[in-house]
Coordinates of C-alpha atoms and ligand atoms in Angstrom, one line a residue:
X1 CA 50.9 -88.7 72.7
X2 CA 52.0 -85.8 74.9
X3 CA 51.2 -83.4 72.1
X4 CA 47.7 -84.8 71.7
X5 CA 47.1 -84.7 75.5
X6 CA 48.4 -81.2 75.7
X7 CA 46.0 -80.1 72.9
X8 CA 43.1 -82.1 74.3
X9 CA 43.4 -80.2 77.6
X10 CA 42.9 -76.9 75.8
X11 CA 39.6 -76.3 74.0
X12 CA 40.5 -72.9 72.6
X13 CA 44.3 -72.6 72.2
X14 CA 45.3 -70.5 69.2
X15 CA 46.9 -73.0 66.8
X16 CA 49.7 -70.6 65.8
X17 CA 50.9 -70.0 69.3
X18 CA 54.7 -70.2 69.3
X19 CA 55.4 -68.1 72.4
X20 CA 55.5 -70.5 75.4
X21 CA 58.6 -68.6 76.6
X22 CA 56.5 -65.4 76.8
X23 CA 53.1 -66.6 77.8
X24 CA 51.9 -70.2 77.5
X25 CA 48.3 -71.2 77.1
X26 CA 46.8 -72.4 80.4
X27 CA 44.6 -75.5 80.1
X28 CA 40.8 -75.5 80.5
X29 CA 41.1 -76.9 84.0
X30 CA 43.5 -74.2 85.0
X31 CA 41.2 -71.6 83.5
X32 CA 38.2 -73.0 85.3
X33 CA 40.1 -73.3 88.6
X34 CA 40.9 -69.6 88.5
X35 CA 37.4 -68.6 87.5
X36 CA 35.8 -70.8 90.2
X37 CA 38.0 -69.4 92.9
X38 CA 37.2 -65.8 91.8
X39 CA 33.5 -66.7 92.0
X40 CA 34.0 -68.3 95.5
X41 CA 35.8 -65.2 96.7
X42 CA 32.8 -63.1 95.6
X43 CA 30.3 -65.5 97.3
X44 CA 32.0 -66.0 100.7
X45 CA 34.6 -63.3 100.9
X46 CA 38.2 -63.4 100.0
X47 CA 39.6 -64.4 103.4
X48 CA 37.0 -67.1 103.9
X49 CA 37.7 -68.4 100.4
X50 CA 41.4 -68.8 101.2
X51 CA 42.4 -72.1 99.6
X52 CA 44.7 -74.7 101.0
X53 CA 47.7 -74.2 98.8
X54 CA 49.8 -76.9 100.5
X55 CA 49.3 -79.5 97.7
X56 CA 50.2 -76.9 95.1
X57 CA 53.4 -76.0 97.0
X58 CA 54.3 -79.7 97.3
X59 CA 53.8 -80.3 93.6
X60 CA 55.9 -77.3 92.7
X61 CA 58.6 -78.0 95.2
X62 CA 58.8 -81.6 94.0
X63 CA 60.1 -80.4 90.6
X64 CA 63.4 -79.4 92.3
X65 CA 63.4 -82.0 95.1
X66 CA 62.1 -79.6 97.8
X67 CA 59.2 -79.5 100.2
X68 CA 56.0 -77.5 100.5
X69 CA 57.4 -75.2 103.3
X70 CA 60.2 -74.2 100.9
X71 CA 57.9 -72.4 98.5
X72 CA 56.9 -68.7 98.5
X73 CA 54.5 -67.2 96.0
X74 CA 55.0 -63.6 94.8
X75 CA 53.5 -61.8 91.8
X76 CA 56.3 -62.4 89.3
X77 CA 59.7 -63.9 88.8
X78 CA 61.1 -60.4 89.0
X79 CA 59.4 -59.8 92.4
X80 CA 60.6 -63.2 93.7
X81 CA 64.2 -62.4 92.7
X82 CA 64.0 -59.0 94.3
X83 CA 62.6 -60.5 97.5
X84 CA 65.3 -63.1 97.6
X85 CA 68.4 -61.0 96.7
X86 CA 67.1 -57.9 98.5
X87 CA 67.0 -59.9 101.7
X88 CA 70.3 -61.6 101.3
X89 CA 72.8 -60.6 103.9
X90 CA 76.2 -60.2 102.3
X91 CA 78.7 -57.9 103.9
X92 CA 80.4 -55.1 101.9
X93 CA 83.1 -56.4 99.7
X94 CA 81.3 -59.6 99.0
X95 CA 82.0 -61.1 95.5
X96 CA 79.0 -62.1 93.4
X97 CA 79.4 -64.2 90.3
X98 CA 76.9 -63.1 87.6
X99 CA 76.2 -64.8 84.2
X100 CA 76.4 -62.6 81.1
X101 CA 73.1 -64.2 80.0
X102 CA 71.5 -62.7 83.1
X103 CA 68.0 -61.3 82.7
X104 CA 67.8 -57.5 82.3
X105 CA 65.8 -56.8 85.4
X106 CA 67.9 -59.1 87.6
X107 CA 71.1 -57.4 86.2
X108 CA 69.6 -54.0 87.2
X109 CA 68.8 -55.3 90.6
X110 CA 72.2 -56.8 91.1
X111 CA 73.9 -53.6 90.0
X112 CA 71.7 -51.6 92.4
X113 CA 72.4 -53.9 95.3
X114 CA 76.1 -53.9 94.5
X115 CA 76.1 -50.1 94.7
X116 CA 74.1 -49.9 97.9
X117 CA 75.7 -52.8 99.7
X118 CA 79.3 -52.6 98.4
X119 CA 79.2 -56.0 96.6
X120 CA 81.6 -56.7 93.7
X121 CA 80.0 -58.3 90.7
X122 CA 82.2 -60.7 88.7
X123 CA 81.2 -62.0 85.3
X124 CA 81.1 -65.8 85.1
X125 CA 83.3 -67.1 82.3
X126 CA 81.4 -68.5 79.2
X127 CA 82.2 -70.1 75.9
X128 CA 81.2 -68.8 72.4
X129 CA 77.6 -69.9 72.9
X130 CA 77.5 -68.1 76.3
X131 CA 77.5 -71.4 78.0
X132 CA 79.1 -71.4 81.4
X133 CA 82.7 -72.5 81.4
X134 CA 83.0 -74.9 84.3
X135 CA 86.8 -74.7 84.5
X136 CA 86.5 -70.9 84.7
X137 CA 83.8 -71.2 87.4
X138 CA 86.1 -73.5 89.3
X139 CA 88.9 -71.0 89.3
X140 CA 86.6 -68.1 90.1
X141 CA 85.3 -70.1 93.1
X142 CA 88.8 -70.9 94.3
X143 CA 89.6 -67.1 94.1
X144 CA 86.7 -66.6 96.4
X145 CA 83.0 -66.0 95.7
X146 CA 80.1 -65.3 98.1
X147 CA 77.2 -65.9 95.8
X148 CA 76.5 -67.1 92.3
X149 CA 73.5 -66.1 90.2
X150 CA 72.7 -68.0 87.0
X151 CA 69.7 -68.2 84.6
X152 CA 69.3 -71.9 83.8
X153 CA 67.9 -70.9 80.4
X154 CA 67.7 -67.3 79.5
X155 CA 64.9 -65.4 77.8
X156 CA 66.9 -64.5 74.8
X157 CA 69.0 -67.6 74.1
X158 CA 68.0 -71.3 74.1
X159 CA 71.2 -72.6 75.6
X160 CA 70.6 -74.9 78.6
X161 CA 73.3 -74.0 81.2
X162 CA 75.0 -76.9 83.0
X163 CA 73.1 -76.2 86.2
X164 CA 73.8 -79.5 87.8
X165 CA 77.5 -79.3 87.3
X166 CA 77.5 -75.6 88.4
X167 CA 75.4 -76.6 91.5
X168 CA 78.0 -79.3 92.4
X169 CA 80.9 -77.0 92.1
X170 CA 79.2 -74.2 94.1
X171 CA 78.1 -76.7 96.7
X172 CA 81.6 -78.1 97.1
X173 CA 83.0 -74.6 97.5
X174 CA 80.3 -73.7 100.0
X175 CA 79.0 -70.9 97.8
X176 CA 75.2 -70.4 97.5
X177 CA 73.8 -70.7 93.9
X178 CA 70.7 -68.8 92.9
X179 CA 69.2 -70.5 89.8
X180 CA 66.7 -68.5 87.8
X181 CA 64.4 -71.2 86.4
X182 CA 61.8 -68.9 84.9
X183 CA 62.6 -70.4 81.4
X184 CA 63.5 -73.9 82.5
X185 CA 61.0 -75.2 85.0
X186 CA 58.4 -77.2 83.0
X187 CA 60.8 -77.1 80.0
X188 CA 63.9 -79.1 81.0
X189 CA 64.9 -81.1 84.0
X190 CA 65.8 -78.9 87.0
X191 CA 65.8 -81.7 89.6
X192 CA 69.5 -82.3 89.8
X193 CA 70.6 -78.7 90.1
X194 CA 71.1 -78.7 93.8
X195 CA 70.8 -74.9 94.0
X196 CA 70.4 -72.9 97.2
X197 CA 67.4 -71.1 95.8
X198 CA 65.2 -71.2 92.7
X199 CA 63.3 -68.3 91.2
X200 CA 60.5 -69.0 88.7
X201 CA 57.3 -67.8 87.1
X202 CA 53.9 -69.3 86.4
X203 CA 52.9 -68.3 83.0
X204 CA 55.8 -69.6 80.8
X205 CA 56.6 -73.3 80.5
X206 CA 54.4 -74.4 83.5
X207 CA 51.4 -72.9 81.6
X208 CA 49.9 -71.4 84.7
X209 CA 48.1 -68.1 84.9
X210 CA 49.8 -64.7 84.8
X211 CA 50.5 -62.8 88.0
X212 CA 52.4 -65.5 90.0
X213 CA 56.1 -65.9 90.5
X214 CA 57.7 -68.0 93.2
X215 CA 60.8 -68.9 95.0
X216 CA 61.9 -72.2 96.3
X217 CA 64.6 -72.4 99.0
X218 CA 65.1 -76.0 99.9
X219 CA 65.6 -76.4 103.6
X220 CA 65.5 -72.6 104.3
X221 CA 65.7 -73.2 108.0
X222 CA 69.3 -74.2 107.7
X223 CA 70.3 -70.9 106.1
X224 CA 68.1 -68.8 108.3
X225 CA 70.9 -66.6 109.6
X226 CA 71.9 -65.5 106.1
X227 CA 68.5 -64.8 104.6
X228 CA 66.2 -63.3 107.2
X229 CA 66.2 -59.7 106.2
X230 CA 63.5 -59.6 103.5
X231 CA 60.4 -60.8 105.3
X232 CA 59.3 -58.1 107.7
X233 CA 58.5 -55.8 104.8
X234 CA 56.6 -58.5 103.0
X235 CA 54.5 -60.7 105.3
X236 CA 52.1 -58.2 106.8
X237 CA 50.5 -60.9 108.9
X238 CA 53.8 -61.8 110.7
X239 CA 53.8 -58.7 112.9
X240 CA 51.9 -59.5 116.1
X241 CA 53.6 -57.9 119.1
X242 CA 56.8 -56.0 119.4
X243 CA 59.4 -56.3 116.7
X244 CA 58.4 -57.8 113.5
X245 CA 60.1 -61.1 113.0
X246 CA 60.1 -63.3 110.0
X247 CA 58.0 -66.4 109.6
X248 CA 59.8 -69.7 109.5
X249 CA 60.8 -71.2 106.1
X250 CA 60.1 -69.7 102.7
X251 CA 56.8 -68.2 103.9
X252 CA 58.7 -65.1 105.1
X253 CA 59.1 -64.1 101.5
X254 CA 55.5 -64.5 100.5
X255 CA 53.1 -61.6 100.0
X256 CA 49.9 -62.2 102.0
X257 CA 47.9 -60.2 99.5
X258 CA 48.1 -61.4 95.9
X259 CA 46.1 -62.9 93.1
X260 CA 45.1 -66.0 95.1
X261 CA 43.0 -67.3 92.2
X262 CA 46.1 -67.3 90.0
X263 CA 48.1 -69.2 92.7
X264 CA 45.3 -71.8 92.7
X265 CA 45.5 -72.0 88.9
X266 CA 49.3 -72.5 89.1
X267 CA 48.8 -75.4 91.5
X268 CA 46.5 -77.1 89.0
X269 CA 48.9 -76.4 86.1
X270 CA 51.8 -78.0 88.1
X271 CA 49.7 -81.1 89.0
X272 CA 48.8 -81.4 85.3
X273 CA 52.5 -81.2 84.5
X274 CA 53.2 -84.1 86.9
X275 CA 50.2 -86.1 85.4
X276 CA 51.5 -85.6 81.8
X277 CA 55.0 -86.6 82.9
X278 CA 57.8 -84.1 83.2
X279 CA 60.3 -86.3 81.4
X280 CA 57.9 -86.8 78.4
X281 CA 57.3 -83.1 78.2
X282 CA 61.0 -82.3 78.3
X283 CA 61.7 -84.8 75.6
X284 CA 58.9 -83.5 73.4
X285 CA 60.0 -79.9 73.9
X286 CA 63.6 -80.8 73.0
X287 CA 62.5 -82.6 69.9
X288 CA 60.4 -79.6 68.8
X289 CA 63.2 -77.1 69.4
X290 CA 65.7 -79.2 67.5
X291 CA 63.2 -79.6 64.6
X292 CA 62.4 -75.9 64.6
X293 CA 66.1 -75.0 64.4
X294 CA 66.9 -77.5 61.7
X295 CA 63.9 -76.2 59.7
X296 CA 64.4 -72.5 60.2
X297 CA 68.2 -72.0 60.3
X298 CA 69.3 -70.3 57.1
X299 CA 65.8 -69.6 55.8
X300 CA 65.6 -66.1 54.4
X301 CA 69.1 -65.5 55.9
X302 CA 67.9 -66.0 59.5
X303 CA 70.4 -68.0 61.6
X304 CA 69.8 -70.0 64.7
X305 CA 71.7 -68.3 67.6
X306 CA 72.2 -71.5 69.6
X307 CA 73.6 -74.9 68.5
X308 CA 71.0 -76.6 66.3
X309 CA 70.8 -79.7 68.6
X310 CA 70.5 -77.8 71.9
X311 CA 67.8 -79.7 73.9
X312 CA 65.5 -76.8 74.5
X313 CA 62.4 -75.5 72.8
X314 CA 63.6 -71.9 73.1
X315 CA 64.7 -71.1 69.6
X316 CA 66.2 -67.7 68.7
X317 CA 67.0 -66.5 65.2
X318 CA 69.4 -63.7 64.3
X319 CA 68.3 -61.3 61.6
X320 CA 69.8 -61.7 58.0
X321 CA 73.1 -60.0 57.6
X322 CA 72.8 -56.5 56.1
X323 CA 69.3 -55.9 57.4
X324 CA 68.5 -53.4 60.1
X325 CA 68.2 -56.0 62.9
X326 CA 65.5 -54.1 64.8
X327 CA 63.3 -53.5 61.8
X328 CA 63.9 -57.1 60.5
X329 CA 62.8 -58.7 63.8
X330 CA 59.7 -56.4 64.1
X331 CA 58.8 -57.0 60.5
X332 CA 59.1 -60.7 60.8
X333 CA 57.1 -60.7 64.0
X334 CA 54.3 -58.7 62.4
X335 CA 54.2 -60.8 59.2
X336 CA 54.0 -63.9 61.3
X337 CA 51.1 -62.3 63.2
X338 CA 49.3 -61.7 60.0
X339 CA 49.6 -65.4 59.3
X340 CA 48.2 -66.1 62.8
X341 CA 51.6 -67.1 64.1
X342 CA 52.5 -65.7 67.5
X343 CA 56.3 -65.5 67.9
X344 CA 58.4 -63.3 70.3
X345 CA 60.7 -60.4 69.5
X346 CA 63.4 -60.1 72.1
X347 CA 65.0 -56.6 72.5
X348 CA 68.6 -56.1 73.5
X349 CA 67.6 -54.8 76.9
X350 CA 66.4 -58.3 77.9
X351 CA 70.0 -59.4 78.3
X352 CA 72.2 -56.3 77.7
X353 CA 75.4 -58.1 78.6
X354 CA 74.9 -60.9 76.1
X355 CA 72.6 -59.8 73.2
X356 CA 74.3 -57.9 70.4
X357 CA 71.1 -57.4 68.3
X358 CA 67.4 -58.2 68.8
X359 CA 66.4 -61.7 68.0
X360 CA 63.2 -63.4 66.9
X361 CA 62.1 -66.1 69.4
X362 CA 60.1 -69.2 68.6
X363 CA 59.1 -71.2 71.6
X364 CA 56.6 -74.0 70.8
X365 CA 54.5 -75.6 73.6
X366 CA 54.3 -79.4 73.7
X367 CA 51.1 -79.4 71.6
X368 CA 52.7 -77.6 68.6
X369 CA 52.1 -79.3 65.2
X370 CA 54.8 -79.6 62.5
X371 CA 52.5 -77.6 60.2
X372 CA 52.8 -74.6 62.4
X373 CA 56.6 -74.6 62.1
X374 CA 56.3 -75.1 58.4
X375 CA 53.9 -72.1 58.1
X376 CA 56.5 -70.0 60.0
X377 CA 59.2 -71.2 57.6
X378 CA 57.1 -69.9 54.7
X379 CA 56.7 -66.5 56.4
X380 CA 60.5 -66.1 57.0
X381 CA 61.4 -67.3 53.5
X382 CA 61.1 -64.0 51.8
Ligands
PLP401 C1 60.5 -64.0 82.4 C2 61.9 -64.1 83.0 C3 62.1 -63.5 84.3 C4 61.1 -62.7 85.0 O1 59.9 -63.3 85.2 P1 58.6 -62.4 85.3 O2 57.6 -63.3 85.9 O3 58.3 -61.9 83.9 O4 58.9 -61.2 86.2 C5 63.3 -63.7 84.8 N1 64.3 -64.5 84.2 C6 64.1 -65.0 83.0 C7 65.2 -65.9 82.4 C8 62.9 -64.9 82.4 O5 62.7 -65.5 81.2

């Protein structure tokens, strides 16, 4: 049902698209909303065409139990993370817990901020699947942490981190949690995580247009004193007289200039997500991911890198033993492309602390048919 609805909303999606984690296919309505807005900007001028994004902000914020005023749009997940962490006031000597599955660009940012600001980065303990070890987190928290950053699902590994449990532990210890939901919002339930801030992106599981990232900081007003440094550089329209001072709420992080049409499109995508039913989408994606791992694990020597029953549709395969991993992944990706199957190749740099070799990534959208997975199995089977 969900699969049919998803496909029906897209008149021209490529049937072999298995790269939702890289770039999902926006629906026809999303596409038209973007094009219509671009047309309107041309007809009446960009500033006069400025849309009311309040309903879009509300719809997005509702996915994590926040409100419209808690949302800021930026141009990517990376930019949103930089705006958030770059503006976070942490004194020298602060201790920041970082997951080993952290995204490459966030890791670079954290290392840079640590060097500049005198923070100390501590690796969060994990098990053999790189899943956060909650006992380890508890003891790290009791040793003293000032901030925890965690990707809910990472780009290179389909493990769903125990975000809700981590959120509870951090909350109880009074330590802010920054949850990267670039791979999880629209994919698995994020609602119960109770994070201090969420960083996400439009084009992946939410199937919005490219060029939009966002951050959601529930009840930002309460944390104002910790997080007010970022805005003056960003919101050009906030400087009226005298000293620049940040806008209230998450708007302080938002860039005034940006691809407004794409923000409109994301709003449509998120409302479609609510209409289809987040729970049904999550269930469908989990079912597809488990089916794909069960089908593909072992084929041609490729092995699933996460537990077969992991409830996510982000499936990664390690190259056959003995093969040159880089060449094997690239070769498989290009053979898949020849069979009109679009899969991802994840380089080590995507998660340098966690990924020993490149992996092949298969990430079906809810509309994926079983035949598409079968076709990929045939490609990998030699
Ligand atoms: C894609 C991704 C990002 C960065 O998002 P962009 O919009 O590409 O900048 C951050 N974290 C994770 C886990 C991602 O998958």
